[in-house]
Short mmCIF file of C-alpha atoms and ligand atoms in Angstrom, two decimals:
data_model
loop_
_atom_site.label_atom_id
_atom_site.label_comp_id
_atom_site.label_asym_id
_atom_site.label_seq_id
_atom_site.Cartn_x
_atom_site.Cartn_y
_atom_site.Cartn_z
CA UNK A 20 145.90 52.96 104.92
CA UNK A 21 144.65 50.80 101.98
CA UNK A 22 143.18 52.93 98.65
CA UNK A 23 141.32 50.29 96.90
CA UNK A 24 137.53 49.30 96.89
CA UNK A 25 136.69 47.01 99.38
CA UNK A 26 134.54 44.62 98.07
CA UNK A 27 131.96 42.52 100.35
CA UNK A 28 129.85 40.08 99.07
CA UNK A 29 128.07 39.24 101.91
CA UNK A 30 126.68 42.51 103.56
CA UNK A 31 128.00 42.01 106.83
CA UNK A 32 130.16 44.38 108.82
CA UNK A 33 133.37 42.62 109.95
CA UNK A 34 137.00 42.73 110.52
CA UNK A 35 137.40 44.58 107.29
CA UNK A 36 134.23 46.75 106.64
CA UNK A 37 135.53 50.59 106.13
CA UNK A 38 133.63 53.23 108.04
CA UNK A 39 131.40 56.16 106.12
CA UNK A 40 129.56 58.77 107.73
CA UNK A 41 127.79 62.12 107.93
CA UNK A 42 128.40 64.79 110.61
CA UNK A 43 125.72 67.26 111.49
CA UNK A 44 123.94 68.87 114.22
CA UNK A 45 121.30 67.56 114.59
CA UNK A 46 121.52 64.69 112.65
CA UNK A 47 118.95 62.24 113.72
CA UNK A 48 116.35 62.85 110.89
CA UNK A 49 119.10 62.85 108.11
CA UNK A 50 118.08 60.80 105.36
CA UNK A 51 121.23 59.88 103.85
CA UNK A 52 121.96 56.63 105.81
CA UNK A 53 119.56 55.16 104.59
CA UNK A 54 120.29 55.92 100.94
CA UNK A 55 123.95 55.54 101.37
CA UNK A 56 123.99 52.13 102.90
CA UNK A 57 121.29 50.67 100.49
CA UNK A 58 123.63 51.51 97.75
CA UNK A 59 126.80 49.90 99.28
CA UNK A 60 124.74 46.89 99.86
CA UNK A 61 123.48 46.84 96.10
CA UNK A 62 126.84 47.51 95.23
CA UNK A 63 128.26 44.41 97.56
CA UNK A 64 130.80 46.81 98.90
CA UNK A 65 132.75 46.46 102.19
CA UNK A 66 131.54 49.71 103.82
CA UNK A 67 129.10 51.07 106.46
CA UNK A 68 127.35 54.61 106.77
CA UNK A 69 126.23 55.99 110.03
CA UNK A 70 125.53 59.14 111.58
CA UNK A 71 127.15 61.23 114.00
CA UNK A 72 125.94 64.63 116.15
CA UNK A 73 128.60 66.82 116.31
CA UNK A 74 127.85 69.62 118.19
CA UNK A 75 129.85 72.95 116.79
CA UNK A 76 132.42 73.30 119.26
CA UNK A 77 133.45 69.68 118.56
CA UNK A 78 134.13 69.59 115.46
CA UNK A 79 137.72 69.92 115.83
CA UNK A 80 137.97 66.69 117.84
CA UNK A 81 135.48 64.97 115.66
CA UNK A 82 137.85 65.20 112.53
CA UNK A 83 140.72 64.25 114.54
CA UNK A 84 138.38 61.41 115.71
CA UNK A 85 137.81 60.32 112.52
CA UNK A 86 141.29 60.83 110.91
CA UNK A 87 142.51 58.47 113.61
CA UNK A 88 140.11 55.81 113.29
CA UNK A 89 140.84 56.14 109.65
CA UNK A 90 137.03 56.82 108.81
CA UNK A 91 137.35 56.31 104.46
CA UNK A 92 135.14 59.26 104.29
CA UNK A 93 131.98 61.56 105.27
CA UNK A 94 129.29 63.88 104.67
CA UNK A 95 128.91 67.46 106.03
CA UNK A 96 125.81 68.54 106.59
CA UNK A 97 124.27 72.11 108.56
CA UNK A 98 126.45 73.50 110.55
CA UNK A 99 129.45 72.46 109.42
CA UNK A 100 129.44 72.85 106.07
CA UNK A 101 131.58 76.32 106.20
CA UNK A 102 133.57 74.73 109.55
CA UNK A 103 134.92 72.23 108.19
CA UNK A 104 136.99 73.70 106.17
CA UNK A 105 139.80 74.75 108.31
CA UNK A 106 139.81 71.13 109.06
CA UNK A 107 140.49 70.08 105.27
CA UNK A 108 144.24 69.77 103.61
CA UNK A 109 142.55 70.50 100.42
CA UNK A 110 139.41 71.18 98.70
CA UNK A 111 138.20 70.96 94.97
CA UNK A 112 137.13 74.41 92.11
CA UNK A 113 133.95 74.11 93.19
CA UNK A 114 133.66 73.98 96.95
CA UNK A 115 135.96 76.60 97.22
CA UNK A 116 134.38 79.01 94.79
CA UNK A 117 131.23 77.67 97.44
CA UNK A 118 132.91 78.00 100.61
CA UNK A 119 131.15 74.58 101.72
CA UNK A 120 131.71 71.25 101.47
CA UNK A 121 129.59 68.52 101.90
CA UNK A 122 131.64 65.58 101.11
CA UNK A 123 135.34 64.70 102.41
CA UNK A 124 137.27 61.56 101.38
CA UNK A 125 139.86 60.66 103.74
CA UNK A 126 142.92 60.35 100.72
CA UNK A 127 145.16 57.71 102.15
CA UNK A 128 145.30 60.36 105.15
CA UNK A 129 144.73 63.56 103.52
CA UNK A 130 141.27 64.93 104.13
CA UNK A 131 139.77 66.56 100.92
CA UNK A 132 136.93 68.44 100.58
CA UNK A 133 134.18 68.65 98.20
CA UNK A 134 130.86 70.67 97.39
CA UNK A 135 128.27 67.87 95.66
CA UNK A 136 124.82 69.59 96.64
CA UNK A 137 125.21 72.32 93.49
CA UNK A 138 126.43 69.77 90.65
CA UNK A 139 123.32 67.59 92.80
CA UNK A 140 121.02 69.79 91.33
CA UNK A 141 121.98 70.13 88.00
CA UNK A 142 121.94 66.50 88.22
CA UNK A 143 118.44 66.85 89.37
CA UNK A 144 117.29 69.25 87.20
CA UNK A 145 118.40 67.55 84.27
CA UNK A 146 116.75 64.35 84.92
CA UNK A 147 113.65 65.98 85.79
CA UNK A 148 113.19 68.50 83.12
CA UNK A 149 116.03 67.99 81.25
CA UNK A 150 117.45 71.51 82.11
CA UNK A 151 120.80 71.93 80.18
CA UNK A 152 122.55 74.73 82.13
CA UNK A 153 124.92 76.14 79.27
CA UNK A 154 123.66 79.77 78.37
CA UNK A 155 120.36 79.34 80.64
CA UNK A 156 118.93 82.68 82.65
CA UNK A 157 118.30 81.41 86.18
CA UNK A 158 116.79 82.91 89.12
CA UNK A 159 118.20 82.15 92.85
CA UNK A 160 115.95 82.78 95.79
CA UNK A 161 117.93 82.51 98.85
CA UNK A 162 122.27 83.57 99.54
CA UNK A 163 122.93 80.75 102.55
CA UNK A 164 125.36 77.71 101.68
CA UNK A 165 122.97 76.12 99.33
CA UNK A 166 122.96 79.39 97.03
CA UNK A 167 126.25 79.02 96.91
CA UNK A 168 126.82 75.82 95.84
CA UNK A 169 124.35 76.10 93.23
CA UNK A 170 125.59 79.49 91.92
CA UNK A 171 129.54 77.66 91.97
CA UNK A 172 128.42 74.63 90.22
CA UNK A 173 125.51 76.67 87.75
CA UNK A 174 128.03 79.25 86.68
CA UNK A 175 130.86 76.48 86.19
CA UNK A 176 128.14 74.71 84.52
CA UNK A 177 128.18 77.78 81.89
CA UNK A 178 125.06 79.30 83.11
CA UNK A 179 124.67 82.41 80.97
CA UNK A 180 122.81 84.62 83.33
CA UNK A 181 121.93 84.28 87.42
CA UNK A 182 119.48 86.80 88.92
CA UNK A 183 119.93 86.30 92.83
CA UNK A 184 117.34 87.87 95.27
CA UNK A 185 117.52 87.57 98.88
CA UNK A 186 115.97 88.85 102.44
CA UNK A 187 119.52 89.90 103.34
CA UNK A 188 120.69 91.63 100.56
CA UNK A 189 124.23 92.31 101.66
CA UNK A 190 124.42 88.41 101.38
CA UNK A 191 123.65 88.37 97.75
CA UNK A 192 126.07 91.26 96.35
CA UNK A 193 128.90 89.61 98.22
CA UNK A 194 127.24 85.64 96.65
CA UNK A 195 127.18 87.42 93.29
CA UNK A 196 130.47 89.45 93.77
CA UNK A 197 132.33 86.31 94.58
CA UNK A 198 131.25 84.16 92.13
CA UNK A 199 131.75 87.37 89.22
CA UNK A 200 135.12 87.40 90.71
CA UNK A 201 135.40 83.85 90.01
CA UNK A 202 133.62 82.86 86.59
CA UNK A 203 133.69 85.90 84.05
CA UNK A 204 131.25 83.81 81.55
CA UNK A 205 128.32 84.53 83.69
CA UNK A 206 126.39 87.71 83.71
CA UNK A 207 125.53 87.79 87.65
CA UNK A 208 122.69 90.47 88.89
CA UNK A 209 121.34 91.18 92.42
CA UNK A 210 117.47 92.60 92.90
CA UNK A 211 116.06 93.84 95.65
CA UNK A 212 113.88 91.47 97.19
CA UNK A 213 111.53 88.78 96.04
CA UNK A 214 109.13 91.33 94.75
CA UNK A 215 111.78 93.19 92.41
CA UNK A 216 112.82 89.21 91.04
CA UNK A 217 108.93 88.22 90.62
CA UNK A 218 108.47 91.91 88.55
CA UNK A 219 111.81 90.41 86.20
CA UNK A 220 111.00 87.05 85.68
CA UNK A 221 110.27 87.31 82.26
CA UNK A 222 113.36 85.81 80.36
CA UNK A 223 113.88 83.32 83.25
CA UNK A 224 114.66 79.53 82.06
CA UNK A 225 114.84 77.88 85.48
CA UNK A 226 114.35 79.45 89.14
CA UNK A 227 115.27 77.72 92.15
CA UNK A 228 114.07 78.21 95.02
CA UNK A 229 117.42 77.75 97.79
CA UNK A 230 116.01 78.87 101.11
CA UNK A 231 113.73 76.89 103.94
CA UNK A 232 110.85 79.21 102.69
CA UNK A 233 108.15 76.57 102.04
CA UNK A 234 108.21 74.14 104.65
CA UNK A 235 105.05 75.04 105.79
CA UNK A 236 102.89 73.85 103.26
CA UNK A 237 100.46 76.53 104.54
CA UNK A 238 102.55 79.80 104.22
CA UNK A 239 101.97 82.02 100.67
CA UNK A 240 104.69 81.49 98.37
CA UNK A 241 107.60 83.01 97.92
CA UNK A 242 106.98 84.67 95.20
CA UNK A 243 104.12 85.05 92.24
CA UNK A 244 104.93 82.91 89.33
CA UNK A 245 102.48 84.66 86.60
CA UNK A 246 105.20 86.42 84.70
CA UNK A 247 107.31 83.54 84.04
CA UNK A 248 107.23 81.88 80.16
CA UNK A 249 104.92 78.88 79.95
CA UNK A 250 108.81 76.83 79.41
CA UNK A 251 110.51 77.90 82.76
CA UNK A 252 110.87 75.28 84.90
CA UNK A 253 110.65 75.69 89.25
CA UNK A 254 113.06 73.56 91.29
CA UNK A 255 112.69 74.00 95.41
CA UNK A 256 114.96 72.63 96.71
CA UNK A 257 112.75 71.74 100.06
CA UNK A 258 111.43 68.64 99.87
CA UNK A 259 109.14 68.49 102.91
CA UNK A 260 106.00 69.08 102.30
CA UNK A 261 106.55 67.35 99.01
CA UNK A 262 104.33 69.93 97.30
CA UNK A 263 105.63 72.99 98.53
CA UNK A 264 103.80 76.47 98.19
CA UNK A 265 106.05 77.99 95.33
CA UNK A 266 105.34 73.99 93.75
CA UNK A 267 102.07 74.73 94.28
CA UNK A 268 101.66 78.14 92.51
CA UNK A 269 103.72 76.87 89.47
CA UNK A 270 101.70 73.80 89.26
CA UNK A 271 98.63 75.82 89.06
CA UNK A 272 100.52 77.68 85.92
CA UNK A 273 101.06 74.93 84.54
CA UNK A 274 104.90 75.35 84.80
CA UNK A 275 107.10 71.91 85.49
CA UNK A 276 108.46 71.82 89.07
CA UNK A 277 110.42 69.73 91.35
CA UNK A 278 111.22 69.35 95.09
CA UNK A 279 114.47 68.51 96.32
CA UNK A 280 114.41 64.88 96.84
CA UNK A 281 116.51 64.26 93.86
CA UNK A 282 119.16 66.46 94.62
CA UNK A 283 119.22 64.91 97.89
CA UNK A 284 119.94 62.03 95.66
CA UNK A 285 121.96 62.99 93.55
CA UNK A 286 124.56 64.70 95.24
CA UNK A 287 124.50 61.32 97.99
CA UNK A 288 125.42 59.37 94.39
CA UNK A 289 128.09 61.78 93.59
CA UNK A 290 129.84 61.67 96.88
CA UNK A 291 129.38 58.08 97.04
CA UNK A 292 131.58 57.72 93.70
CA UNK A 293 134.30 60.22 95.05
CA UNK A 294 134.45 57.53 98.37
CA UNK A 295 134.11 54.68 96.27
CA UNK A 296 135.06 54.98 92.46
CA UNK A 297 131.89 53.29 92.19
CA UNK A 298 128.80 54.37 89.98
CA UNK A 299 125.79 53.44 92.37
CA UNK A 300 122.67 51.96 90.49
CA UNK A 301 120.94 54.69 88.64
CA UNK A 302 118.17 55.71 90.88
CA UNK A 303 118.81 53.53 93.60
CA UNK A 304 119.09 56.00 95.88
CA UNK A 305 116.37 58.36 94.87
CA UNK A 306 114.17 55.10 95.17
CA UNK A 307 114.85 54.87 98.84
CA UNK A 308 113.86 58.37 99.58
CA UNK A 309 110.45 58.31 97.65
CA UNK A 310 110.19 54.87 100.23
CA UNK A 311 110.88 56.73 103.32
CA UNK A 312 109.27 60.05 102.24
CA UNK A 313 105.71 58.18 101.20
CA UNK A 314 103.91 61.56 101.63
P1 NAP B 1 121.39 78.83 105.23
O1 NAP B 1 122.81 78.94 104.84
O2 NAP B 1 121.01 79.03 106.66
O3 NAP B 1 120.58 79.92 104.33
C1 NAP B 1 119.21 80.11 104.53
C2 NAP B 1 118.64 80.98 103.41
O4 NAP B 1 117.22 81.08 103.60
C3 NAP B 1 119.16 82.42 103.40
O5 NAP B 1 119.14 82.92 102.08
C4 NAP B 1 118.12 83.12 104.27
O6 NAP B 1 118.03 84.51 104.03
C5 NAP B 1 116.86 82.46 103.79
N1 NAP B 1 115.77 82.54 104.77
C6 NAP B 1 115.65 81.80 105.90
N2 NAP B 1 114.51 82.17 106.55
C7 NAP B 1 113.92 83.13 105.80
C8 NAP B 1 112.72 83.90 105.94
N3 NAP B 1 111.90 83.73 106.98
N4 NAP B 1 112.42 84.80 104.98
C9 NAP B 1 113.25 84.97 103.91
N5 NAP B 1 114.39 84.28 103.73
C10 NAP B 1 114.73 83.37 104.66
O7 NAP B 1 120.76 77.41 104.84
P2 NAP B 1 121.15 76.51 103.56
O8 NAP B 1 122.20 75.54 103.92
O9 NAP B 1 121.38 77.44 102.42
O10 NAP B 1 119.81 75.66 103.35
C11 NAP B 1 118.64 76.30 102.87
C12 NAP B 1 117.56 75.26 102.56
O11 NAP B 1 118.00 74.42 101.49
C13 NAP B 1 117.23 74.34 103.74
O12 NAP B 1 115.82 74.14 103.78
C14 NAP B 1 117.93 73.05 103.37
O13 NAP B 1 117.27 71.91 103.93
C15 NAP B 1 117.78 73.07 101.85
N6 NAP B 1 118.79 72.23 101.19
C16 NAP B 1 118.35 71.16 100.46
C17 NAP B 1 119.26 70.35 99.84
C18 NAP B 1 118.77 69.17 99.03
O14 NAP B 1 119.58 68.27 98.76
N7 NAP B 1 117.52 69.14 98.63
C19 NAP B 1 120.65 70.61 99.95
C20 NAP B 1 121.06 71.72 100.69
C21 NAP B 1 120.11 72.52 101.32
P3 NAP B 1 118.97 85.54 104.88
O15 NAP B 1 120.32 85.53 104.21
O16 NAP B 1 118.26 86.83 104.75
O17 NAP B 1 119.02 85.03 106.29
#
C-alpha cells in the first residue's frame, strides 16, 4: 500500500482516487461528507469521503471490508465509537484514556485509532472565546463518550479542575476515577446531579454541556446559569437547534456561548490531517456547516 499524499488536480475520482469514510448507524444525516470532501477538493487531493451504515453486529466484517479494499482511512461515529476498538492494532494517549475513537488511519495496513472530538473542542473553544485550558475550572454535564473525550483531551490539556455531574452518577465516579487514575495534575470532583453543579458554579471558567439535553429547543435548560461569574464561558456541544436552551439562558446572562458546530469542525480538520498530513484551509470546513445548517 502506498503512504504518500495523493495529489489530484482535477477533482475527479479515477483509477487512483483513495477511499475515506465514516461508519455509523445511522449515518444518513451525518454532516461530515460534506465537510470532508469540500476540503479534499480545496486541497486538490486524490481522495473521496462517503458514508457507510454499519449496523452493530457488522462491524466486524465492515473493518475487514475496509482493510481489504485498503480504505486510507475513516471516521467512527455513534455506535461504534467504543466497538471499534477491538478492531484497532493500536490507538493513541488520548483515545485510550477516552475509550473511543473517532478517527482510524489505515497505516500502510495497520489500523490506528484516534479520539479527535475532545482536542475538537478545545479547538473550538479557543477560537470562539479564546478559552486557554491550562489551570481552567470546568464543569462537565453529561459521562457518555463525548464526556470522555473531552475530560481525556481537557485534563491532558492541563485543565486544573473538572467538576462532572451526571443523571447516572455511577457513570461519572468511574469518568472521573479513570481519568484521576490517568492525569494526577487535575483535581477531578463528582456532584450529585445538575442541581448540586448549578448550586457550585461559582469558580467555574468554562462549562460544557456533553449530553443530547437541548435538542428540543423547547425543553427548560439543563441547568440555571445565575451563579456563574459574568467571564465563564457555555459551550453545548449540540448544535441543533442552533440556539439551544442552556445557549439560551446564558445568552440572557449575558455569558459567551457556543454550539457545537465548530467542534464538529474542528475535530473533521484534525482527522483530516492525521489521513492526509495536510492542514485543510482554516475554516473551510466550519464554512460548509454554517451552509448546510442555515438555521
Ligand atoms: P452517550 O455516550 O449516549 O451519552 C449520553 C449522555 O447524555 C449521558 O451522560 C447521558 O446520561 C446523558 N443523557 C441522555 N439523555 C438524558 C436525559 N434525558 N436526562 C439527563 N441526561 C441524559 O452519547 P455521546 O456520544 O456522549 O453524545 C452526547 C451528545 O453529544 C449527542 O447529542 C452528540 O450528538 C453530541 N456530540 C457532539 C459532537 C460535536 O462535534 N459537536 C461530538 C460528539 C458528540 P446517563 O449516563 O445518565 O445516561
Amino acid at each position: 500500500m502506498e503512504c504518500e499524499v495523493a495529489v489530484n488536480v482535477n477533482n475527479q475520482v479515477n483509477g487512483t482516487t483513495k477511499i475515506l469514510c465514516i461508519i455509523g448507524h445511522p449515518v444518513r444525516h451525518s454532516l461530515s461528507p460534506a465537510m470532508q470532501n469540500a476540503a479534499l477538493r480545496a486541497c486538490g487531493l486524490d481522495y473521496v469521503y462517503v458514508p457507510f451504515d454499519v449496523a452493530p453486529e457488522d462491524l466486524g466484517a465492515a473493518i475487514t471490508g475496509l482493510q481489504a479494499l485498503g480504505v486510507s482511512g475513516f471516521n467512527v461515529t455513534i455506535p461504534h465509537k467504543t466497538g471499534i476498538m477491538q478492531y484497532l492494532d493500536d490507538v493513541d494517549a488520548t483515545a485510550e484514556a477516552a475509550g473511543a475513537v473517532n478517527t482510524v488511519k489505515n497505516d500502510c495496513g495497520r489500523l490506528i485509532g484516534y479520539n479527535t472530538d475532545g482536542d475538537g473542542l478545545i479547538r473550538s473553544c479557543a477560537h470562539e472565546f479564546g478559552f486557554n485550558a491550562p489551570g481552567a475550572s470546568i464543569a462537565i454535564i453529561g459521562a457518555g463518550g463525548a464526556a470522555r473525550g473531552a475530560v481525556a483531551a481537557l485534563c491532558r490539556a492541563g485543565a486544573g479542575r473538572i467538576v462532572i455531574a451526571n443523571r447516572t452518577r455511577e457513570r461519572a465516579s468511574e469518568l472521573a476515577s479513570d481519568m484521576a487514575a490517568r492525569f494526577p495534575d487535575t483535581v477531578l470532583h463528582v456532584v450529585e446531579g445538575f442541581k448540586a453543579l448549578e448550586e457550585g458554579l461559582a469558580d467555574i471558567d468554562m462549562l460544557v454541556n456533553t449530553t443530547s439535553l437541548g435538542m428540543n429547543r423547547d425543553s427548560e435548560p439543563v441547568l440555571r446559569l445565575a451563579r456563574l461569574p459574568r467571564t465563564a464561558v457555555i459551550y453545548d456541544m449540540v448544535y441543533a437547534p442552533p440556539v439551544t436552551p442552556l445557549l439560551r439562558e446564558a445568552a440572557g446572562l449575558g455569558l459567551k456561548g457556543a454550539n457545537g458546530l465548530g467542534m464538529l469542525a474542528a475535530q473533521g480538520e484534525l482527522a483530516f490531517t492525521i489521513w492526509t498530513g495536510v492542514t485543510p484551509p482554516y475554516g473551510l470546513m466550519k464554512s460548509v456547516l454554517d451552509g448546510i445548517c442555515d438555521y
